[in-house]
Amino acid sequence: MKKLVLFIPLVVFLGMGVFLYKGLFLNPQQLDSALEGKPIPAFQLEVLEKSGETVTNETLKGKVGLLNVWATWCPSCKYEHPFLMTLARQKILPIYGINYRDDRPLAIRELSREGNPYAINIYDHDGRLGLDLGVYGAPESFLIDHKGIIRYRYAGPIDRNVWKDTLYPMVQQLQAEAAKDGAS
Amino acid sequence: MKGLSALVLLVSMVSIVNATPVDTYEFKSVDNQKRALSLAHSLRCPQCQNQNLIDSNSPVAQDLRLEVYQMVDEGKGDDEIVEFMTSRYGEFVLYKPRMEAKTYALWLGPVALLLFGGLIGFFFIRKQRIAEATNQELSTEEQEELDRLLKRDAK
């Protein structure tokens, strides 16, 4: 019994070791979103290409979708863009763009030159929607389910690997949920 | 003379370090300004991660800073503003984490470690004292044995 007491420091050390070792592999850039499980914040904004036409949070309901925050000033968004184009061609789910703190003519020109993967583009000029979504940098993407609930947030550019390993399995799961709800 | 100019230089450098980004925001009162600034100091910029909202120049920090200022001027309470921030950016934005179930280890861990260490120290010292007290006296047999050994070595 007395011998066992001598092992307490070793146990404490190993416990802390495991804890700290795990900490080494956390990515500090990848913050948990406080909004997962919550509905898309209420908003009413103009469509990027058509001033005067408005989009609200209700517009985005009904389908599993990908909300993608982008801007012309964001280099990682340019990196991400070709993959979004591929994704849009596959027609797996609608991609909604949030044009974040951007210049309207510049953004429109960028899309007409590089291609437009977005089903709808929301013009968030003053970044209010971005603020309500807890966006801290672009690009960021949000997976929403058919009820308009945010289910997952991915910070950083989406590429083939991120899509294959993380997002696509979740999309399939959410679409299965949507199909079940539609059937019942 | 040299010392004086060095002092002047030092003072001017210190005042540069203390400079905060100049926002063209006019507070309704000095009290509001004080409260808003201290609140913004206690909130972490989600983008730059190790700067508070005042120190950071990132656009997100600027937005959030302004948001905090406006909310203070609207007469919103500290709790309400902190809630606004954490509901969007998570607990991460708080430099001082809240006391709740998942942060107990964080808050109480150091105290527990201190107590644990103190306890070990206490028992260790007491045990040594007891050992010292009991081992001082030799029995007569032991004394004889010791004398015999010492004599043998002396020869």
PDB file of C-alpha atoms in Angstrom, chain A residues 8 28-29 31 34-35 38 100-101 128 131-132 134-137, chain B residues 46-47 49 59-60 63-64 67 84 86-90 92 116:
ATOM      1  CA  ILE A   8       1.179   8.955  -7.470  1.00  0.00           C
ATOM      2  CA  PRO A  28      -5.503  27.238 -32.874  1.00  0.00           C
ATOM      3  CA  GLN A  29      -6.885  28.660 -36.120  1.00  0.00           C
ATOM      4  CA  LEU A  31     -12.130  27.633 -33.521  1.00  0.00           C
ATOM      5  CA  ALA A  34     -20.667  28.924 -31.217  1.00  0.00           C
ATOM      6  CA  LEU A  35     -23.398  28.731 -33.825  1.00  0.00           C
ATOM      7  CA  LYS A  38     -28.399  27.200 -34.090  1.00  0.00           C
ATOM      8  CA  TYR A 100     -18.191  39.773 -47.269  1.00  0.00           C
ATOM      9  CA  ARG A 101     -17.066  43.404 -46.895  1.00  0.00           C
ATOM     10  CA  ARG A 128     -23.118  42.556 -40.358  1.00  0.00           C
ATOM     11  CA  LEU A 131     -20.449  39.353 -37.564  1.00  0.00           C
ATOM     12  CA  ASP A 132     -23.644  37.530 -36.629  1.00  0.00           C
ATOM     13  CA  GLY A 134     -19.037  34.732 -35.992  1.00  0.00           C
ATOM     14  CA  VAL A 135     -16.847  35.016 -39.074  1.00  0.00           C
ATOM     15  CA  TYR A 136     -13.296  36.011 -38.192  1.00  0.00           C
ATOM     16  CA  GLY A 137     -11.650  35.613 -41.552  1.00  0.00           C
TER      17      GLY A 137
ATOM     18  CA  PRO B  46     -10.894  36.093 -32.748  1.00  0.00           C
ATOM     19  CA  GLN B  47      -8.585  36.575 -35.696  1.00  0.00           C
ATOM     20  CA  GLN B  49      -5.838  35.391 -31.166  1.00  0.00           C
ATOM     21  CA  PRO B  59     -10.912  44.505 -39.429  1.00  0.00           C
ATOM     22  CA  VAL B  60     -12.787  42.025 -37.257  1.00  0.00           C
ATOM     23  CA  ASP B  63     -15.865  45.953 -35.995  1.00  0.00           C
ATOM     24  CA  LEU B  64     -16.210  44.265 -32.668  1.00  0.00           C
ATOM     25  CA  GLU B  67     -19.939  47.127 -31.590  1.00  0.00           C
ATOM     26  CA  PHE B  84     -23.403  38.991 -27.547  1.00  0.00           C
ATOM     27  CA  THR B  86     -19.738  34.605 -26.868  1.00  0.00           C
ATOM     28  CA  SER B  87     -22.902  33.680 -28.763  1.00  0.00           C
ATOM     29  CA  ARG B  88     -21.054  34.495 -31.985  1.00  0.00           C
ATOM     30  CA  TYR B  89     -17.419  33.720 -31.312  1.00  0.00           C
ATOM     31  CA  GLY B  90     -17.648  31.251 -28.442  1.00  0.00           C
ATOM     32  CA  PHE B  92     -12.701  31.757 -26.832  1.00  0.00           C
ATOM     33  CA  PHE B 116      -1.565  18.340  -2.759  1.00  0.00           C
TER      34      PHE B 116
END
